[in-house]
PDB file of C-alpha atoms and ligand atoms in Angstrom:
ATOM      1  CA  MET U   1      -5.087 -12.016 -57.333  1.00 41.00           C
ATOM      2  CA  ALA U   2      -8.877 -11.724 -57.363  1.00 42.00           C
ATOM      3  CA  GLN U   3     -10.519 -11.703 -53.932  1.00 50.00           C
ATOM      4  CA  THR U   4     -12.198 -15.075 -53.345  1.00 62.00           C
ATOM      5  CA  GLN U   5     -15.940 -14.693 -52.747  1.00 72.00           C
ATOM      6  CA  ALA U   6     -18.491 -16.907 -51.032  1.00 76.00           C
ATOM      7  CA  ASP U   7     -22.271 -16.771 -50.534  1.00 93.00           C
ATOM      8  CA  ARG U   8     -21.752 -18.579 -47.245  1.00 96.00           C
ATOM      9  CA  VAL U   9     -18.364 -19.055 -45.634  1.00 98.00           C
ATOM     10  CA  THR U  10     -17.480 -22.742 -45.379  1.00 97.00           C
ATOM     11  CA  VAL U  11     -14.537 -24.790 -44.155  1.00 97.00           C
ATOM     12  CA  CYS U  12     -13.402 -25.274 -47.778  1.00 97.00           C
ATOM     13  CA  TYR U  13     -13.623 -21.548 -48.445  1.00 97.00           C
ATOM     14  CA  LEU U  14     -11.390 -20.763 -45.456  1.00 98.00           C
ATOM     15  CA  GLN U  15      -8.858 -23.349 -46.565  1.00 96.00           C
ATOM     16  CA  GLU U  16      -8.911 -21.834 -50.055  1.00 97.00           C
ATOM     17  CA  LEU U  17      -8.210 -18.388 -48.544  1.00 98.00           C
ATOM     18  CA  LYS U  18      -5.168 -19.854 -46.799  1.00 98.00           C
ATOM     19  CA  ARG U  19      -4.010 -21.502 -50.006  1.00 97.00           C
ATOM     20  CA  GLN U  20      -4.355 -18.201 -51.864  1.00 97.00           C
ATOM     21  CA  LYS U  21      -2.634 -16.331 -49.005  1.00 97.00           C
ATOM     22  CA  GLN U  22      -5.676 -14.126 -48.453  1.00 98.00           C
ATOM     23  CA  LYS U  23      -6.278 -13.074 -44.864  1.00 98.00           C
ATOM     24  CA  ILE U  24      -9.242 -14.461 -42.946  1.00 98.00           C
ATOM     25  CA  THR U  25     -11.232 -12.004 -40.843  1.00 98.00           C
ATOM     26  CA  ALA U  26     -12.930 -12.990 -37.608  1.00 98.00           C
ATOM     27  CA  LEU U  27     -14.599 -11.199 -34.714  1.00 98.00           C
ATOM     28  CA  THR U  28     -16.663 -12.239 -31.751  1.00 98.00           C
ATOM     29  CA  ALA U  29     -20.344 -11.325 -31.394  1.00 98.00           C
ATOM     30  CA  TYR U  30     -22.932 -12.245 -28.816  1.00 98.00           C
ATOM     31  CA  ASP U  31     -26.208 -10.741 -30.010  1.00 98.00           C
ATOM     32  CA  TYR U  32     -28.378 -10.069 -33.050  1.00 98.00           C
ATOM     33  CA  PRO U  33     -27.634  -6.388 -33.821  1.00 98.00           C
ATOM     34  CA  VAL U  34     -23.860  -6.665 -33.569  1.00 98.00           C
ATOM     35  CA  ALA U  35     -23.793  -9.931 -35.533  1.00 98.00           C
ATOM     36  CA  ARG U  36     -25.877  -8.285 -38.271  1.00 98.00           C
ATOM     37  CA  ILE U  37     -23.428  -5.380 -38.546  1.00 98.00           C
ATOM     38  CA  LEU U  38     -20.408  -7.723 -38.694  1.00 98.00           C
ATOM     39  CA  ASP U  39     -22.063  -9.922 -41.291  1.00 98.00           C
ATOM     40  CA  GLU U  40     -23.051  -6.959 -43.453  1.00 98.00           C
ATOM     41  CA  ALA U  41     -19.495  -5.607 -43.212  1.00 98.00           C
ATOM     42  CA  GLY U  42     -18.281  -8.923 -44.633  1.00 98.00           C
ATOM     43  CA  VAL U  43     -16.491 -10.650 -41.735  1.00 98.00           C
ATOM     44  CA  ASP U  44     -15.664 -14.294 -42.550  1.00 98.00           C
ATOM     45  CA  ILE U  45     -16.091 -15.868 -39.102  1.00 98.00           C
ATOM     46  CA  ILE U  46     -18.251 -14.792 -36.174  1.00 98.00           C
ATOM     47  CA  LEU U  47     -17.191 -16.531 -32.984  1.00 98.00           C
ATOM     48  CA  VAL U  48     -19.723 -16.563 -30.182  1.00 98.00           C
ATOM     49  CA  GLY U  49     -16.865 -16.678 -27.705  1.00 98.00           C
ATOM     50  CA  ASP U  50     -17.186 -17.598 -24.070  1.00 98.00           C
ATOM     51  CA  SER U  51     -15.625 -14.140 -23.608  1.00 97.00           C
ATOM     52  CA  LEU U  52     -19.381 -13.473 -23.454  1.00 98.00           C
ATOM     53  CA  GLY U  53     -18.982 -14.082 -19.724  1.00 97.00           C
ATOM     54  CA  MET U  54     -16.544 -11.214 -19.244  1.00 95.00           C
ATOM     55  CA  VAL U  55     -17.609  -8.635 -21.821  1.00 95.00           C
ATOM     56  CA  VAL U  56     -21.399  -9.056 -21.753  1.00 96.00           C
ATOM     57  CA  LEU U  57     -22.420 -10.902 -18.583  1.00 97.00           C
ATOM     58  CA  GLY U  58     -20.005  -9.192 -16.189  1.00 95.00           C
ATOM     59  CA  TYR U  59     -18.262 -12.301 -14.805  1.00 95.00           C
ATOM     60  CA  GLU U  60     -14.694 -12.005 -13.572  1.00 92.00           C
ATOM     61  CA  ASN U  61     -13.495 -14.662 -16.019  1.00 93.00           C
ATOM     62  CA  THR U  62     -14.998 -17.150 -18.491  1.00 95.00           C
ATOM     63  CA  LEU U  63     -15.334 -20.054 -16.037  1.00 95.00           C
ATOM     64  CA  PRO U  64     -18.958 -19.463 -14.915  1.00 97.00           C
ATOM     65  CA  VAL U  65     -20.369 -19.374 -18.478  1.00 98.00           C
ATOM     66  CA  THR U  66     -22.932 -22.144 -19.012  1.00 98.00           C
ATOM     67  CA  MET U  67     -24.079 -24.145 -22.022  1.00 98.00           C
ATOM     68  CA  GLU U  68     -27.519 -22.517 -21.727  1.00 98.00           C
ATOM     69  CA  GLU U  69     -25.996 -19.023 -21.956  1.00 98.00           C
ATOM     70  CA  MET U  70     -23.871 -20.026 -24.942  1.00 98.00           C
ATOM     71  CA  ILE U  71     -26.783 -21.618 -26.799  1.00 98.00           C
ATOM     72  CA  HIS U  72     -29.035 -18.608 -26.120  1.00 98.00           C
ATOM     73  CA  HIS U  73     -26.489 -16.128 -27.507  1.00 98.00           C
ATOM     74  CA  THR U  74     -25.419 -18.340 -30.409  1.00 98.00           C
ATOM     75  CA  ARG U  75     -29.034 -18.578 -31.557  1.00 98.00           C
ATOM     76  CA  ALA U  76     -29.311 -14.780 -31.638  1.00 98.00           C
ATOM     77  CA  VAL U  77     -26.112 -14.500 -33.696  1.00 98.00           C
ATOM     78  CA  VAL U  78     -27.215 -17.235 -36.119  1.00 98.00           C
ATOM     79  CA  ARG U  79     -30.502 -15.403 -36.718  1.00 98.00           C
ATOM     80  CA  ALA U  80     -28.556 -12.334 -37.845  1.00 98.00           C
ATOM     81  CA  ARG U  81     -25.969 -13.810 -40.188  1.00 97.00           C
ATOM     82  CA  LYS U  82     -26.341 -14.309 -43.886  1.00 97.00           C
ATOM     83  CA  ARG U  83     -22.783 -15.056 -45.016  1.00 98.00           C
ATOM     84  CA  ALA U  84     -20.368 -15.479 -42.115  1.00 98.00           C
ATOM     85  CA  MET U  85     -19.487 -18.816 -40.552  1.00 98.00           C
ATOM     86  CA  VAL U  86     -20.800 -18.919 -36.973  1.00 98.00           C
ATOM     87  CA  ILE U  87     -18.747 -20.840 -34.415  1.00 98.00           C
ATOM     88  CA  GLY U  88     -19.975 -21.562 -30.895  1.00 98.00           C
ATOM     89  CA  ASP U  89     -17.383 -21.660 -28.127  1.00 98.00           C
ATOM     90  CA  MET U  90     -17.657 -24.625 -25.775  1.00 98.00           C
ATOM     91  CA  PRO U  91     -17.733 -23.260 -22.220  1.00 98.00           C
ATOM     92  CA  TYR U  92     -15.757 -24.537 -19.255  1.00 97.00           C
ATOM     93  CA  LEU U  93     -16.856 -28.030 -18.100  1.00 97.00           C
ATOM     94  CA  SER U  94     -18.983 -28.625 -21.194  1.00 98.00           C
ATOM     95  CA  PHE U  95     -16.216 -30.791 -22.682  1.00 97.00           C
ATOM     96  CA  HIS U  96     -14.271 -32.016 -19.671  1.00 96.00           C
ATOM     97  CA  LEU U  97     -16.379 -34.748 -18.067  1.00 95.00           C
ATOM     98  CA  SER U  98     -16.848 -37.537 -20.602  1.00 96.00           C
ATOM     99  CA  LEU U  99     -16.431 -37.983 -24.317  1.00 97.00           C
ATOM    100  CA  LYS U 100     -20.128 -38.778 -24.718  1.00 97.00           C
ATOM    101  CA  ASP U 101     -21.335 -35.676 -22.839  1.00 98.00           C
ATOM    102  CA  SER U 102     -18.829 -33.506 -24.689  1.00 98.00           C
ATOM    103  CA  VAL U 103     -20.030 -34.681 -28.108  1.00 98.00           C
ATOM    104  CA  ALA U 104     -23.639 -34.186 -26.997  1.00 98.00           C
ATOM    105  CA  ASN U 105     -22.869 -30.624 -25.841  1.00 98.00           C
ATOM    106  CA  ALA U 106     -21.078 -29.796 -29.076  1.00 98.00           C
ATOM    107  CA  ALA U 107     -24.006 -31.193 -31.051  1.00 98.00           C
ATOM    108  CA  ARG U 108     -26.354 -28.780 -29.232  1.00 98.00           C
ATOM    109  CA  PHE U 109     -24.515 -25.865 -30.885  1.00 98.00           C
ATOM    110  CA  ILE U 110     -25.294 -27.395 -34.278  1.00 98.00           C
ATOM    111  CA  LYS U 111     -28.805 -28.765 -33.713  1.00 98.00           C
ATOM    112  CA  GLU U 112     -30.303 -26.228 -31.280  1.00 98.00           C
ATOM    113  CA  ALA U 113     -28.371 -23.068 -32.068  1.00 98.00           C
ATOM    114  CA  GLY U 114     -27.718 -23.517 -35.785  1.00 98.00           C
ATOM    115  CA  ALA U 115     -23.949 -22.909 -35.521  1.00 98.00           C
ATOM    116  CA  ASP U 116     -21.587 -24.135 -38.236  1.00 98.00           C
ATOM    117  CA  GLY U 117     -19.048 -25.540 -35.816  1.00 98.00           C
ATOM    118  CA  VAL U 118     -17.578 -25.323 -32.346  1.00 98.00           C
ATOM    119  CA  LYS U 119     -14.356 -24.124 -30.804  1.00 98.00           C
ATOM    120  CA  LEU U 120     -12.697 -25.713 -27.829  1.00 98.00           C
ATOM    121  CA  GLU U 121      -9.632 -24.786 -25.848  1.00 98.00           C
ATOM    122  CA  GLY U 122      -6.568 -26.931 -25.303  1.00 97.00           C
ATOM    123  CA  ALA U 123      -4.635 -29.776 -26.868  1.00 98.00           C
ATOM    124  CA  THR U 124      -4.212 -32.351 -24.117  1.00 97.00           C
ATOM    125  CA  PRO U 125      -4.480 -35.985 -25.298  1.00 97.00           C
ATOM    126  CA  LEU U 126      -8.134 -36.102 -24.160  1.00 97.00           C
ATOM    127  CA  ARG U 127      -8.986 -32.895 -26.055  1.00 97.00           C
ATOM    128  CA  VAL U 128      -7.302 -34.265 -29.158  1.00 98.00           C
ATOM    129  CA  GLN U 129      -9.356 -37.438 -28.788  1.00 98.00           C
ATOM    130  CA  LEU U 130     -12.476 -35.285 -28.469  1.00 98.00           C
ATOM    131  CA  VAL U 131     -11.618 -33.378 -31.655  1.00 98.00           C
ATOM    132  CA  GLU U 132     -11.394 -36.763 -33.399  1.00 98.00           C
ATOM    133  CA  ALA U 133     -14.776 -37.798 -32.021  1.00 98.00           C
ATOM    134  CA  LEU U 134     -16.400 -34.497 -33.038  1.00 98.00           C
ATOM    135  CA  THR U 135     -14.945 -34.732 -36.517  1.00 98.00           C
ATOM    136  CA  GLU U 136     -16.307 -38.277 -36.698  1.00 97.00           C
ATOM    137  CA  ALA U 137     -19.704 -36.857 -35.671  1.00 97.00           C
ATOM    138  CA  GLU U 138     -19.491 -34.331 -38.564  1.00 97.00           C
ATOM    139  CA  ILE U 139     -19.019 -31.373 -36.238  1.00 98.00           C
ATOM    140  CA  PRO U 140     -16.388 -28.949 -37.542  1.00 98.00           C
ATOM    141  CA  VAL U 141     -13.966 -28.035 -34.743  1.00 98.00           C
ATOM    142  CA  MET U 142     -11.760 -24.996 -34.341  1.00 98.00           C
ATOM    143  CA  GLY U 143      -8.868 -25.682 -31.963  1.00 98.00           C
ATOM    144  CA  HIS U 144      -7.425 -23.078 -29.609  1.00 98.00           C
ATOM    145  CA  VAL U 145      -3.870 -23.140 -28.232  1.00 98.00           C
ATOM    146  CA  GLY U 146      -1.523 -20.708 -26.509  1.00 97.00           C
ATOM    147  CA  LEU U 147      -3.318 -18.694 -23.867  1.00 96.00           C
ATOM    148  CA  THR U 148      -6.488 -20.635 -23.146  1.00 95.00           C
ATOM    149  CA  PRO U 149      -8.531 -18.421 -20.800  1.00 92.00           C
ATOM    150  CA  GLN U 150     -10.405 -21.369 -19.251  1.00 93.00           C
ATOM    151  CA  SER U 151      -7.012 -22.427 -17.792  1.00 92.00           C
ATOM    152  CA  VAL U 152      -6.650 -19.071 -16.011  1.00 87.00           C
ATOM    153  CA  ARG U 153      -6.408 -20.707 -12.577  1.00 88.00           C
ATOM    154  CA  ARG U 154      -3.622 -23.059 -13.677  1.00 90.00           C
ATOM    155  CA  LEU U 155      -1.793 -20.419 -15.745  1.00 90.00           C
ATOM    156  CA  GLY U 156      -1.980 -17.885 -12.913  1.00 86.00           C
ATOM    157  CA  GLY U 157      -3.506 -15.114 -15.049  1.00 85.00           C
ATOM    158  CA  PHE U 158      -3.933 -14.003 -18.638  1.00 88.00           C
ATOM    159  CA  LYS U 159      -0.261 -14.165 -19.619  1.00 91.00           C
ATOM    160  CA  VAL U 160       1.662 -14.573 -22.882  1.00 95.00           C
ATOM    161  CA  GLN U 161       2.359 -18.282 -23.472  1.00 95.00           C
ATOM    162  CA  GLY U 162       5.199 -20.102 -25.226  1.00 96.00           C
ATOM    163  CA  THR U 163       8.025 -17.725 -24.450  1.00 96.00           C
ATOM    164  CA  GLU U 164      10.147 -20.593 -23.102  1.00 96.00           C
ATOM    165  CA  GLU U 165      11.378 -23.536 -25.145  1.00 98.00           C
ATOM    166  CA  GLU U 166       9.457 -26.264 -23.345  1.00 97.00           C
ATOM    167  CA  LYS U 167       6.115 -24.397 -23.451  1.00 96.00           C
ATOM    168  CA  ALA U 168       6.650 -23.296 -27.061  1.00 98.00           C
ATOM    169  CA  GLU U 169       7.295 -26.905 -28.048  1.00 98.00           C
ATOM    170  CA  ALA U 170       4.150 -28.076 -26.231  1.00 98.00           C
ATOM    171  CA  ILE U 171       2.058 -25.454 -28.052  1.00 98.00           C
ATOM    172  CA  PHE U 172       3.599 -26.414 -31.396  1.00 98.00           C
ATOM    173  CA  ARG U 173       2.990 -30.132 -30.801  1.00 98.00           C
ATOM    174  CA  GLY U 174      -0.559 -29.370 -29.631  1.00 98.00           C
ATOM    175  CA  ALA U 175      -1.301 -27.464 -32.838  1.00 98.00           C
ATOM    176  CA  LEU U 176      -0.041 -30.349 -34.974  1.00 98.00           C
ATOM    177  CA  ALA U 177      -2.023 -32.897 -32.958  1.00 98.00           C
ATOM    178  CA  LEU U 178      -5.251 -30.885 -33.321  1.00 98.00           C
ATOM    179  CA  GLU U 179      -4.732 -30.644 -37.070  1.00 98.00           C
ATOM    180  CA  LYS U 180      -4.133 -34.406 -37.276  1.00 98.00           C
ATOM    181  CA  ALA U 181      -7.287 -35.043 -35.221  1.00 98.00           C
ATOM    182  CA  GLY U 182      -9.368 -33.137 -37.774  1.00 98.00           C
ATOM    183  CA  ALA U 183      -9.611 -29.524 -36.540  1.00 98.00           C
ATOM    184  CA  PHE U 184     -10.467 -27.272 -39.497  1.00 98.00           C
ATOM    185  CA  ALA U 185      -8.737 -24.177 -38.067  1.00 98.00           C
ATOM    186  CA  LEU U 186      -6.739 -23.089 -35.029  1.00 98.00           C
ATOM    187  CA  VAL U 187      -6.935 -20.040 -32.820  1.00 98.00           C
ATOM    188  CA  LEU U 188      -3.460 -19.031 -31.646  1.00 98.00           C
ATOM    189  CA  GLU U 189      -3.815 -16.744 -28.642  1.00 98.00           C
ATOM    190  CA  SER U 190      -1.140 -14.618 -26.958  1.00 97.00           C
ATOM    191  CA  ILE U 191       1.986 -16.342 -28.194  1.00 98.00           C
ATOM    192  CA  PRO U 192       5.173 -14.879 -29.694  1.00 98.00           C
ATOM    193  CA  ALA U 193       4.786 -13.880 -33.346  1.00 98.00           C
ATOM    194  CA  GLU U 194       7.760 -16.091 -34.258  1.00 98.00           C
ATOM    195  CA  LEU U 195       6.054 -19.184 -32.852  1.00 98.00           C
ATOM    196  CA  ALA U 196       2.746 -18.329 -34.580  1.00 98.00           C
ATOM    197  CA  ARG U 197       4.533 -17.858 -37.903  1.00 98.00           C
ATOM    198  CA  GLU U 198       6.188 -21.278 -37.753  1.00 98.00           C
ATOM    199  CA  ILE U 199       2.977 -23.036 -36.679  1.00 98.00           C
ATOM    200  CA  THR U 200       1.119 -21.300 -39.507  1.00 98.00           C
ATOM    201  CA  SER U 201       3.582 -22.532 -42.088  1.00 98.00           C
ATOM    202  CA  ALA U 202       3.675 -26.047 -40.596  1.00 98.00           C
ATOM    203  CA  VAL U 203      -0.084 -26.696 -40.702  1.00 98.00           C
ATOM    204  CA  LYS U 204      -2.386 -26.895 -43.734  1.00 98.00           C
ATOM    205  CA  ILE U 205      -5.391 -25.591 -41.803  1.00 98.00           C
ATOM    206  CA  PRO U 206      -5.846 -21.834 -41.262  1.00 98.00           C
ATOM    207  CA  THR U 207      -4.520 -20.216 -38.106  1.00 98.00           C
ATOM    208  CA  ILE U 208      -6.479 -17.324 -36.642  1.00 98.00           C
ATOM    209  CA  GLY U 209      -4.345 -15.156 -34.386  1.00 98.00           C
ATOM    210  CA  ILE U 210      -5.192 -13.013 -31.407  1.00 98.00           C
ATOM    211  CA  GLY U 211      -2.065 -11.513 -29.925  1.00 98.00           C
ATOM    212  CA  ALA U 212      -0.038 -13.839 -32.143  1.00 98.00           C
ATOM    213  CA  GLY U 213       1.486 -11.415 -34.639  1.00 98.00           C
ATOM    214  CA  PRO U 214       0.845 -10.642 -38.297  1.00 98.00           C
ATOM    215  CA  ASP U 215       1.783 -13.945 -39.933  1.00 98.00           C
ATOM    216  CA  CYS U 216      -1.280 -15.988 -38.971  1.00 98.00           C
ATOM    217  CA  ASP U 217      -3.715 -16.776 -41.779  1.00 98.00           C
ATOM    218  CA  GLY U 218      -6.316 -14.552 -40.132  1.00 98.00           C
ATOM    219  CA  GLN U 219      -7.009 -12.373 -37.129  1.00 98.00           C
ATOM    220  CA  ILE U 220      -9.701 -12.301 -34.494  1.00 98.00           C
ATOM    221  CA  LEU U 221     -10.526  -9.752 -31.804  1.00 98.00           C
ATOM    222  CA  VAL U 222     -13.192  -9.506 -29.141  1.00 98.00           C
ATOM    223  CA  VAL U 223     -15.626  -7.075 -30.739  1.00 98.00           C
ATOM    224  CA  ASN U 224     -16.332  -5.126 -27.543  1.00 98.00           C
ATOM    225  CA  ASP U 225     -12.579  -4.488 -27.126  1.00 98.00           C
ATOM    226  CA  MET U 226     -12.010  -3.194 -30.665  1.00 98.00           C
ATOM    227  CA  LEU U 227     -15.129  -1.003 -30.590  1.00 98.00           C
ATOM    228  CA  GLY U 228     -14.162   0.668 -27.307  1.00 97.00           C
ATOM    229  CA  LEU U 229     -16.966  -0.904 -25.279  1.00 97.00           C
ATOM    230  CA  THR U 230     -14.741  -2.640 -22.722  1.00 94.00           C
ATOM    231  CA  SER U 231     -13.843  -0.707 -19.598  1.00 89.00           C
ATOM    232  CA  GLY U 232     -10.612  -1.335 -17.724  1.00 87.00           C
ATOM    233  CA  TYR U 233      -7.566  -3.324 -18.760  1.00 89.00           C
ATOM    234  CA  LEU U 234      -7.022  -4.302 -22.402  1.00 94.00           C
ATOM    235  CA  PRO U 235      -4.170  -6.529 -23.613  1.00 94.00           C
ATOM    236  CA  ARG U 236      -1.524  -4.822 -25.795  1.00 95.00           C
ATOM    237  CA  PHE U 237      -2.634  -6.654 -28.941  1.00 97.00           C
ATOM    238  CA  VAL U 238      -6.021  -4.906 -28.938  1.00 97.00           C
ATOM    239  CA  LYS U 239      -6.371  -2.030 -31.373  1.00 98.00           C
ATOM    240  CA  LYS U 240      -9.371   0.186 -30.753  1.00 97.00           C
ATOM    241  CA  TYR U 241     -11.109   1.012 -34.031  1.00 98.00           C
ATOM    242  CA  ALA U 242     -13.829   3.096 -32.351  1.00 98.00           C
ATOM    243  CA  GLU U 243     -14.765   4.644 -29.011  1.00 98.00           C
ATOM    244  CA  LEU U 244     -18.395   3.523 -28.889  1.00 98.00           C
ATOM    245  CA  GLY U 245     -18.409   3.504 -25.078  1.00 97.00           C
ATOM    246  CA  GLN U 246     -17.585   7.222 -25.031  1.00 98.00           C
ATOM    247  CA  GLN U 247     -20.150   7.929 -27.748  1.00 98.00           C
ATOM    248  CA  MET U 248     -22.835   6.034 -25.835  1.00 98.00           C
ATOM    249  CA  ASN U 249     -22.000   7.907 -22.645  1.00 98.00           C
ATOM    250  CA  GLN U 250     -22.320  11.239 -24.483  1.00 98.00           C
ATOM    251  CA  ALA U 251     -25.632  10.219 -26.069  1.00 98.00           C
ATOM    252  CA  VAL U 252     -27.120   9.000 -22.788  1.00 98.00           C
ATOM    253  CA  SER U 253     -25.948  12.127 -20.896  1.00 98.00           C
ATOM    254  CA  GLN U 254     -27.568  14.330 -23.542  1.00 98.00           C
ATOM    255  CA  TYR U 255     -30.829  12.352 -23.289  1.00 98.00           C
ATOM    256  CA  LEU U 256     -30.874  12.709 -19.495  1.00 98.00           C
ATOM    257  CA  LYS U 257     -30.253  16.457 -19.806  1.00 98.00           C
ATOM    258  CA  GLU U 258     -33.047  16.924 -22.355  1.00 98.00           C
ATOM    259  CA  VAL U 259     -35.607  14.826 -20.460  1.00 98.00           C
ATOM    260  CA  ARG U 260     -34.851  16.678 -17.223  1.00 98.00           C
ATOM    261  CA  ALA U 261     -35.150  20.049 -19.004  1.00 98.00           C
ATOM    262  CA  GLY U 262     -38.383  19.062 -20.787  1.00 98.00           C
ATOM    263  CA  LEU U 263     -36.664  19.406 -24.174  1.00 98.00           C
ATOM    264  CA  TYR U 264     -37.444  15.852 -25.244  1.00 98.00           C
ATOM    265  CA  PRO U 265     -39.813  14.816 -26.757  1.00 97.00           C
ATOM    266  CA  GLU U 266     -40.326  17.606 -29.313  1.00 98.00           C
ATOM    267  CA  GLU U 267     -43.267  18.073 -31.653  1.00 97.00           C
ATOM    268  CA  GLN U 268     -41.842  15.682 -34.291  1.00 97.00           C
ATOM    269  CA  HIS U 269     -41.679  12.857 -31.752  1.00 98.00           C
ATOM    270  CA  CYS U 270     -45.393  13.054 -30.814  1.00 97.00           C
ATOM    271  CA  TYR U 271     -48.564  11.390 -32.101  1.00 95.00           C
ATOM    272  CA  HIS U 272     -51.805  13.448 -32.220  1.00 94.00           C
ATOM    273  CA  LEU U 273     -55.503  12.764 -32.616  1.00 93.00           C
ATOM    274  CA  ARG U 274     -57.078  14.023 -35.821  1.00 93.00           C
ATOM    275  CA  PRO U 275     -58.749  17.478 -35.206  1.00 89.00           C
ATOM    276  CA  GLU U 276     -62.286  16.027 -35.464  1.00 91.00           C
ATOM    277  CA  LYS U 277     -61.406  13.587 -32.665  1.00 90.00           C
ATOM    278  CA  ALA U 278     -59.821  16.214 -30.412  1.00 84.00           C
ATOM    279  CA  GLY U 279     -62.710  16.081 -27.901  1.00 92.00           C
ATOM    280  CA  LEU U 280     -62.461  12.310 -27.568  1.00 94.00           C
ATOM    281  CA  VAL U 281     -60.076  12.131 -24.640  1.00 94.00           C
ATOM    282  CA  ARG U 282     -62.040  14.688 -22.589  1.00 93.00           C
ATOM    283  CA  LYS U 283     -65.177  12.616 -23.232  1.00 94.00           C
ATOM    284  CA  ILE U 284     -63.441   9.404 -22.046  1.00 95.00           C
ATOM    285  CA  LYS U 285     -62.113  11.169 -18.958  1.00 95.00           C
ATOM    286  CA  ASN U 286     -65.572  12.508 -17.999  1.00 96.00           C
ATOM    287  CA  LYS U 287     -67.086   9.065 -18.482  1.00 96.00           C
ATOM    288  CA  ILE U 288     -64.477   7.413 -16.223  1.00 97.00           C
ATOM    289  CA  LEU U 289     -64.820  10.112 -13.546  1.00 96.00           C
ATOM    290  CA  LYS U 290     -68.610   9.708 -13.554  1.00 97.00           C
ATOM    291  CA  GLU U 291     -68.279   5.924 -13.131  1.00 96.00           C
ATOM    292  CA  LYS U 292     -65.839   6.426 -10.299  1.00 96.00           C
ATOM    293  CA  THR U 293     -68.159   8.861  -8.458  1.00 95.00           C
ATOM    294  CA  LYS U 294     -71.055   6.441  -8.854  1.00 95.00           C
ATOM    295  CA  GLN U 295     -68.922   3.582  -7.526  1.00 95.00           C
ATOM    296  CA  THR U 296     -67.807   5.613  -4.487  1.00 94.00           C
ATOM    297  CA  LYS U 297     -71.440   6.442  -3.668  1.00 93.00           C
ATOM    298  CA  GLU U 298     -72.445   2.779  -3.946  1.00 93.00           C
ATOM    299  CA  ASN U 299     -69.569   1.707  -1.729  1.00 93.00           C
ATOM    300  CA  ARG U 300     -70.736   4.114   0.985  1.00 90.00           C
ATOM    301  CA  LYS U 301     -74.224   2.608   1.106  1.00 82.00           C
TER     302      LYS U 301
HETATM  303  O1  KIV J   1     -13.912 -16.415 -26.150  1.00 91.28           O
HETATM  304  C1  KIV J   1     -13.370 -15.760 -27.056  1.00 91.28           C
HETATM  305  O2  KIV J   1     -13.780 -14.655 -27.408  1.00 91.28           O
HETATM  306  C2  KIV J   1     -12.206 -16.340 -27.698  1.00 91.28           C
HETATM  307  C3  KIV J   1     -11.424 -15.480 -28.623  1.00 91.28           C
HETATM  308  C4  KIV J   1     -10.617 -14.528 -27.837  1.00 91.28           C
HETATM  309  C5  KIV J   1     -10.600 -16.259 -29.562  1.00 91.28           C
HETATM  310  O3  KIV J   1     -11.869 -17.461 -27.448  1.00 91.28           O
END
């Protein structure tokens, strides 16, 4: 089967990939240079996740992330992409207070940041109603069920979800409700592979898994985790494709060594005056010194 191509990834394109059983690729990004690299490599979806808070801004969890921070970073990512779909993640409390405020916040991702859609966590009746309202407002919505990190306080930590019948059923029903409300795709996070497989075959919209096994329609990872830029604990579903943190540490240590030893900069890193202008700097220096001496004398008078 020929690989489906797109100049710009759209909702229809993603649904076509699912129909053709071709895997959808997604990664997070939070800034211009990383988004450019992902886009050039051909990733389908760039999610400006609220994981921003933990992996870039140094917060303990995603709860403190603000709309302003999300808009700022989404704009940088949008400036870098040519092909990928860019999705902005709605941060905690940006879609919890009223339907009207939530739609207005989501619309900021589209109007101010230039995103193609938004993602929001959860599938409670109010969230499902919000997905309906956003769809009505022509804002494509990606749902997110399973482990929803903004619920960390209620869940008691970042734990696998849906391992018991009642919770698995709630996740399954939530996924179906989000699809019915108009979500164009679903993130399935940290749930058993068996549950993800059945949800994926039950819904027409693409599922994008993270810690949800191989049978989702696509996969997403936090880019800092898979590039080896995250220090400390990593969940078992993360595969490190590079050790950029180690490489950066080596590069910086070498720079420090060379600066301290006077080995950097070398001749090829320097600018020079043309030979006929070689006396110029001495002339400027003498002029300034003369002015200074004159000024000192005048001050003494
Ligand atoms: O915020 C984020 O990066 C996410 C992904 C883990 C799906 O929600």
